Amino acid sequence: MTTAKIIDGKAVAAQIRDEIAQQIAALRRDRPVPPGLAVILVGDDPASQVYVRSKERQAQEAGFKSVAYRRPADISEEQLITLIEGLNEDPGIDGILVQLPLPPHIDEAVVINAISPDKDVDGFHPINVGRLMTGEPSLLPCTPLGCLTLLKRTLGDLSGLDAVVVGRSNIVGKPMAALLLRENCTVTVAHSRTRDLPAVCRRADILVAAVGKPGFVQADWIKPGATVIDVGINRVPGADGKSRLVGDVDFGPASAVAGAITPVPGGVGPMTIAMLLRNTLSAYCRNNRLACPLA
Ligand code: NDP
């Protein structure tokens, strides 16, 4: 029995993409060059290929110039950095994204550090991480920003709410916690060493699950009426023999307890690319000294 409001990330993402497309069309009345997004894909990981195609297509549909740089898995770290340095200098490129994960012989931190912070549309560069922590304007990581956008559209002002983030990765958990703190939530970050995780989760008005374990968060860990954001994307065998995607929350039972919940698929996932486009438009505006229509 579902009682929770289902937060439709697909619909919100489509609306945001439309808004961005309109803003690009308006900006282009005075400017011949569209905002440019460069996506670098190393190797042939099937999931990464799907993500990159999706990013390319959605960027082009919204009016961006989108260029994918596909490189073989045995590219050297030096060659990859040379590619990034060229894009850093390219005035037609406003955003650079390196699809992760990279092959083991390449140091992800070195590669992320090579991207100009002003073009770092994934928001992973240490300068942007630092700006997020100190409250300076910066490019923000796309998945947590997408979660925050859904939360604000669902709850309005988040001030004073108890938020629990399960997971402390650099790409989801930690920046999610920082964004919620910036919204004046009282934030707890839980992880694999947390004692009595169910009790910690039960305190949450906002519960964000970013663990990477299918159906991990149980219904009886959720405070009745809480808003649950499920970041997890896990592929599990389906009843028909095909695989299907599930989140980190045991969705059916959880949606009988929560006040609002994101589904998987169709919740956080579509928001990530919408936020990438948002970041690229905002980098374009900043790089061209234009007032950003998204600010
Ligand atoms: P990571 O594997 O980097 O981090 C997982 C986190 O979960 C770690 O901090 C880990 O704790 C914590 N954890 C693991 N087991 C437990 C446990 N038993 N109890 C409490 N905490 C635990 O994953 P990511 O953050 O990169 O991704 C999380 C999920 O989100 C994945 O399913 C991923 O596919 C998905 N994802 C979805 C995106 C989207 O666009 N929707 C984008 C990015 C990720 P510890 O640090 O102690 O090891």
Coordinates of C-alpha atoms and ligand atoms in Angstrom, one line a residue:
M1 CA 0.0 0.0 0.0
T2 CA 1.6 3.2 -1.1
T3 CA 0.7 6.3 0.9
A4 CA 3.8 8.4 0.2
K5 CA 3.9 11.1 -2.5
I6 CA 6.0 9.7 -5.3
I7 CA 8.6 12.4 -6.2
D8 CA 8.7 12.3 -10.0
G9 CA 12.3 13.1 -10.8
K10 CA 11.8 12.4 -14.5
A11 CA 9.1 15.1 -14.8
V12 CA 11.1 17.7 -12.7
A13 CA 14.2 16.9 -14.8
A14 CA 12.2 17.4 -18.1
Q15 CA 10.9 20.7 -16.8
I16 CA 14.4 21.9 -15.9
R17 CA 15.8 20.9 -19.3
D18 CA 13.0 22.9 -21.0
E19 CA 13.8 25.9 -18.9
I20 CA 17.5 25.6 -19.8
A21 CA 16.6 25.2 -23.5
Q22 CA 14.6 28.4 -23.3
Q23 CA 17.4 30.2 -21.5
I24 CA 19.9 29.1 -24.1
A25 CA 17.6 30.2 -27.0
A26 CA 17.3 33.6 -25.3
L27 CA 21.0 34.0 -24.7
R28 CA 21.8 33.0 -28.3
R29 CA 19.8 35.9 -29.7
D30 CA 22.9 38.1 -28.9
R31 CA 25.6 35.4 -29.0
P32 CA 26.5 33.2 -32.0
V33 CA 28.4 30.6 -29.9
P34 CA 26.4 28.1 -27.8
P35 CA 27.5 26.8 -24.5
G36 CA 29.9 23.9 -25.0
L37 CA 30.1 20.7 -23.1
A38 CA 33.0 18.2 -23.5
V39 CA 32.5 14.7 -22.2
I40 CA 35.5 12.4 -22.1
L41 CA 34.9 8.6 -22.1
V42 CA 37.9 6.3 -21.6
G43 CA 37.4 2.6 -22.4
D44 CA 34.3 0.7 -23.3
D45 CA 32.4 0.1 -20.0
P46 CA 28.8 -0.5 -21.2
A47 CA 27.2 1.5 -18.4
S48 CA 29.5 4.5 -19.0
Q49 CA 28.8 4.4 -22.7
V50 CA 25.0 4.6 -22.0
Y51 CA 25.5 7.5 -19.6
V52 CA 27.8 9.4 -22.1
R53 CA 25.3 8.9 -25.0
S54 CA 22.5 10.2 -22.8
K55 CA 24.5 13.2 -21.7
E56 CA 25.4 14.0 -25.3
R57 CA 21.8 13.6 -26.6
Q58 CA 20.2 15.7 -23.8
A59 CA 22.8 18.4 -24.1
Q60 CA 22.2 18.7 -27.9
E61 CA 18.5 18.7 -27.4
A62 CA 18.8 21.6 -25.0
G63 CA 20.9 23.7 -27.4
F64 CA 24.4 23.0 -26.2
K65 CA 27.3 22.1 -28.4
S66 CA 28.2 18.7 -27.0
V67 CA 31.4 16.9 -28.0
A68 CA 32.2 13.4 -26.8
Y69 CA 35.9 12.4 -26.8
R70 CA 36.1 8.6 -26.8
R71 CA 39.5 7.3 -26.0
P72 CA 40.8 3.7 -25.7
A73 CA 41.2 2.0 -22.2
D74 CA 45.0 2.0 -22.7
I75 CA 45.4 5.8 -23.1
S76 CA 48.1 7.1 -20.8
E77 CA 47.4 9.5 -17.9
E78 CA 49.7 12.0 -19.6
Q79 CA 47.7 11.8 -22.9
L80 CA 44.4 12.2 -21.0
I81 CA 45.8 15.3 -19.2
T82 CA 47.0 16.8 -22.5
L83 CA 43.5 16.4 -23.8
I84 CA 42.0 18.1 -20.7
E85 CA 44.6 20.9 -20.9
G86 CA 43.6 21.6 -24.5
L87 CA 39.9 21.8 -23.5
N88 CA 40.7 24.1 -20.6
E89 CA 42.1 26.5 -23.1
D90 CA 39.3 26.1 -25.7
P91 CA 37.0 29.1 -25.6
G92 CA 34.2 27.1 -27.2
I93 CA 34.1 24.7 -24.3
D94 CA 32.5 25.8 -21.0
G95 CA 32.2 22.4 -19.2
I96 CA 34.5 19.4 -19.1
L97 CA 33.3 16.1 -17.7
V98 CA 35.4 13.0 -17.4
Q99 CA 33.2 9.9 -17.1
L100 CA 34.2 7.9 -14.1
P101 CA 35.4 5.2 -13.3
L102 CA 38.7 5.4 -15.1
P103 CA 40.9 2.4 -15.8
P104 CA 43.1 1.4 -12.8
H105 CA 46.4 2.8 -14.3
I106 CA 45.0 6.3 -14.3
D107 CA 44.8 8.3 -11.1
E108 CA 41.3 9.8 -10.9
A109 CA 42.4 12.5 -8.5
V110 CA 45.2 13.7 -10.8
V111 CA 42.7 13.8 -13.8
I112 CA 40.1 15.8 -11.8
N113 CA 42.7 18.2 -10.6
A114 CA 43.7 18.9 -14.2
I115 CA 40.3 20.2 -15.1
S116 CA 40.0 24.0 -14.8
P117 CA 37.8 24.7 -11.7
D118 CA 35.7 27.1 -13.9
K119 CA 34.9 24.3 -16.3
D120 CA 34.5 21.5 -13.7
V121 CA 30.8 20.9 -14.3
D122 CA 30.9 17.7 -12.2
G123 CA 31.9 19.9 -9.2
F124 CA 34.6 17.4 -8.1
H125 CA 37.7 19.6 -8.3
P126 CA 39.1 20.3 -4.8
I127 CA 38.7 24.1 -5.4
N128 CA 35.0 23.6 -5.9
V129 CA 34.7 21.2 -3.0
G130 CA 36.4 23.9 -0.8
R131 CA 34.1 26.6 -2.2
L132 CA 31.1 24.4 -1.3
M133 CA 32.4 24.0 2.3
T134 CA 33.1 27.7 2.7
G135 CA 29.8 28.8 1.1
E136 CA 31.4 30.6 -1.9
P137 CA 29.6 30.3 -5.3
S138 CA 30.8 27.2 -7.1
L139 CA 29.9 24.5 -9.5
L140 CA 28.2 21.8 -7.4
P141 CA 28.2 18.0 -7.8
C142 CA 25.3 17.0 -10.0
T143 CA 23.7 14.1 -8.1
P144 CA 23.6 15.8 -4.7
L145 CA 22.4 19.1 -6.4
G146 CA 19.6 17.0 -8.1
C147 CA 18.6 15.5 -4.7
L148 CA 18.5 19.0 -3.1
T149 CA 16.4 20.4 -6.0
L150 CA 13.9 17.6 -5.5
L151 CA 13.8 18.1 -1.7
K152 CA 13.3 21.9 -2.1
R153 CA 10.5 21.4 -4.6
T154 CA 8.8 18.8 -2.3
L155 CA 9.4 20.5 1.1
G156 CA 10.1 24.2 0.4
D157 CA 12.3 25.5 3.2
L158 CA 14.5 22.8 4.7
S159 CA 15.6 24.9 7.7
G160 CA 15.8 23.1 11.0
L161 CA 14.9 19.7 9.6
D162 CA 16.9 16.6 10.8
A163 CA 18.7 15.1 7.7
V164 CA 20.5 11.8 7.7
V165 CA 22.7 10.9 4.8
V166 CA 23.7 7.2 4.6
G167 CA 27.0 7.1 2.6
R168 CA 30.0 9.3 2.7
S169 CA 31.5 9.1 -0.8
N170 CA 33.1 12.2 -2.3
I171 CA 30.6 12.2 -5.2
V172 CA 27.4 11.8 -3.3
G173 CA 27.4 11.5 0.5
K174 CA 29.8 14.2 1.6
P175 CA 28.6 16.9 -0.8
M176 CA 25.0 16.0 -0.1
A177 CA 25.7 16.6 3.6
A178 CA 27.4 19.9 2.9
L179 CA 24.4 21.1 0.8
L180 CA 21.9 20.1 3.4
L181 CA 24.0 21.9 6.1
R182 CA 24.0 25.0 3.8
E183 CA 20.1 24.8 3.8
N184 CA 20.2 24.9 7.6
C185 CA 19.4 21.2 8.2
T186 CA 20.8 19.4 11.2
V187 CA 22.9 16.8 9.4
T188 CA 24.1 13.4 10.4
V189 CA 26.3 11.4 8.0
A190 CA 26.1 7.6 8.5
H191 CA 28.4 5.0 7.0
S192 CA 29.6 1.4 7.4
R193 CA 30.9 2.0 10.9
T194 CA 27.8 3.7 12.2
R195 CA 26.4 2.1 15.3
D196 CA 22.7 1.2 15.3
L197 CA 22.0 2.6 11.8
P198 CA 18.2 1.9 12.0
A199 CA 18.0 4.2 15.1
V200 CA 20.0 6.9 13.4
C201 CA 17.8 6.8 10.3
R202 CA 14.6 6.9 12.4
R203 CA 15.6 10.5 13.6
A204 CA 15.5 11.7 10.0
D205 CA 12.9 14.1 8.6
I206 CA 15.0 13.8 5.4
L207 CA 16.7 10.5 4.7
V208 CA 19.1 10.2 1.8
A209 CA 20.3 6.7 0.9
A210 CA 23.6 6.6 -1.1
V211 CA 25.0 3.2 -0.2
G212 CA 25.0 1.0 -3.4
K213 CA 23.2 -2.0 -1.8
P214 CA 19.8 -3.0 -3.2
G215 CA 16.8 -2.5 -0.9
F216 CA 19.2 -1.8 2.1
V217 CA 17.1 0.8 3.9
Q218 CA 14.1 -0.9 5.6
A219 CA 10.7 0.5 6.1
D220 CA 11.0 0.3 9.9
W221 CA 14.1 2.6 9.8
I222 CA 11.9 5.4 8.4
K223 CA 10.2 8.0 10.6
P224 CA 6.5 8.1 9.5
G225 CA 6.0 11.0 7.1
A226 CA 9.8 11.5 6.4
T227 CA 11.0 12.4 2.9
V228 CA 13.2 9.7 1.5
I229 CA 15.7 10.3 -1.4
D230 CA 17.0 7.1 -2.9
V231 CA 20.2 7.7 -4.8
G232 CA 21.1 4.0 -5.3
I233 CA 21.2 2.4 -8.7
N234 CA 21.5 -1.3 -8.4
R235 CA 21.0 -3.9 -11.2
V236 CA 19.3 -7.1 -9.9
P237 CA 17.9 -10.1 -11.6
G238 CA 14.2 -9.6 -12.4
A239 CA 11.4 -12.2 -12.3
D240 CA 11.3 -12.4 -16.1
G241 CA 15.0 -13.4 -16.3
K242 CA 16.0 -9.9 -17.4
S243 CA 17.8 -7.5 -15.0
R244 CA 16.0 -4.5 -13.5
L245 CA 17.1 -1.4 -11.6
V246 CA 16.4 -1.0 -7.9
G247 CA 17.5 1.6 -5.4
D248 CA 19.0 1.4 -1.9
V249 CA 15.6 1.6 -0.2
D250 CA 13.1 -1.3 0.1
F251 CA 10.7 0.8 -2.0
G252 CA 7.3 -1.0 -1.5
P253 CA 7.2 -1.2 2.3
A254 CA 9.1 2.1 2.6
S255 CA 6.5 4.0 0.6
A256 CA 3.8 2.9 3.0
V257 CA 5.7 4.8 5.8
A258 CA 7.4 7.7 4.2
G259 CA 5.6 11.0 3.4
A260 CA 7.4 11.4 0.1
I261 CA 9.9 9.1 -1.7
T262 CA 11.8 9.0 -5.0
P263 CA 11.4 5.9 -7.1
V264 CA 14.2 4.0 -8.9
P265 CA 14.3 4.4 -11.8
G266 CA 12.7 7.8 -12.4
G267 CA 13.8 9.7 -9.2
V268 CA 17.3 11.0 -8.7
G269 CA 18.8 9.4 -11.8
P270 CA 17.2 11.8 -14.4
M271 CA 18.1 14.8 -12.2
T272 CA 21.8 14.2 -12.5
I273 CA 22.0 15.0 -16.2
A274 CA 19.6 18.0 -15.8
M275 CA 22.0 19.4 -13.2
L276 CA 25.0 18.8 -15.5
L277 CA 23.3 21.0 -18.1
R278 CA 22.5 23.5 -15.4
N279 CA 26.1 23.6 -14.4
T280 CA 27.3 24.0 -18.0
L281 CA 25.0 26.9 -18.6
S282 CA 26.1 28.5 -15.4
A283 CA 29.8 28.0 -16.3
Y284 CA 29.1 29.5 -19.8
C285 CA 27.5 32.6 -18.2
R286 CA 30.3 33.0 -15.7
N287 CA 33.0 32.5 -18.4
N288 CA 31.3 35.1 -20.7
R289 CA 30.6 37.5 -17.8
L290 CA 26.8 37.2 -18.3
A291 CA 24.2 37.4 -15.6
C292 CA 23.2 33.8 -15.1
P293 CA 19.5 33.2 -15.6
L294 CA 19.7 30.3 -13.1
A295 CA 21.2 32.2 -10.2
Ligands
NDP1 P1 30.3 4.4 -2.7 O1 30.5 2.9 -2.8 O2 31.5 5.3 -3.1 O3 29.9 4.7 -1.2 C1 29.0 3.9 -0.5 C2 28.8 4.5 0.9 O4 27.9 3.6 1.5 C3 30.1 4.4 1.7 O5 30.3 5.7 2.3 C4 30.0 3.3 2.6 O6 30.5 3.5 3.9 C5 28.4 3.3 2.8 N1 28.0 1.9 3.2 C6 28.3 0.8 2.6 N2 27.8 -0.2 3.4 C7 27.2 0.3 4.4 C8 26.4 -0.2 5.5 N3 26.3 -1.5 5.7 N4 25.9 0.6 6.4 C9 26.1 2.0 6.2 N5 26.7 2.5 5.2 C10 27.3 1.7 4.3 O7 29.0 4.7 -3.6 P2 28.5 6.1 -4.2 O8 28.3 7.1 -3.2 O9 29.3 6.4 -5.4 O10 27.1 5.6 -4.8 C11 26.1 5.2 -3.9 C12 24.9 4.7 -4.8 O11 24.4 5.7 -5.5 C13 25.3 3.6 -5.8 O12 24.2 2.7 -5.9 C14 25.5 4.3 -7.1 O13 25.2 3.6 -8.2 C15 24.5 5.4 -6.9 N6 24.7 6.6 -7.7 C16 23.7 7.2 -8.4 C17 23.8 8.3 -9.1 C18 22.7 8.9 -9.8 O14 22.8 9.6 -10.7 N7 21.5 8.6 -9.4 C19 25.2 9.0 -9.2 C20 26.2 8.4 -8.3 C21 25.9 7.2 -7.6 P3 32.1 3.6 4.2 O15 32.6 4.9 3.7 O16 32.3 3.4 5.6 O17 32.7 2.5 3.4

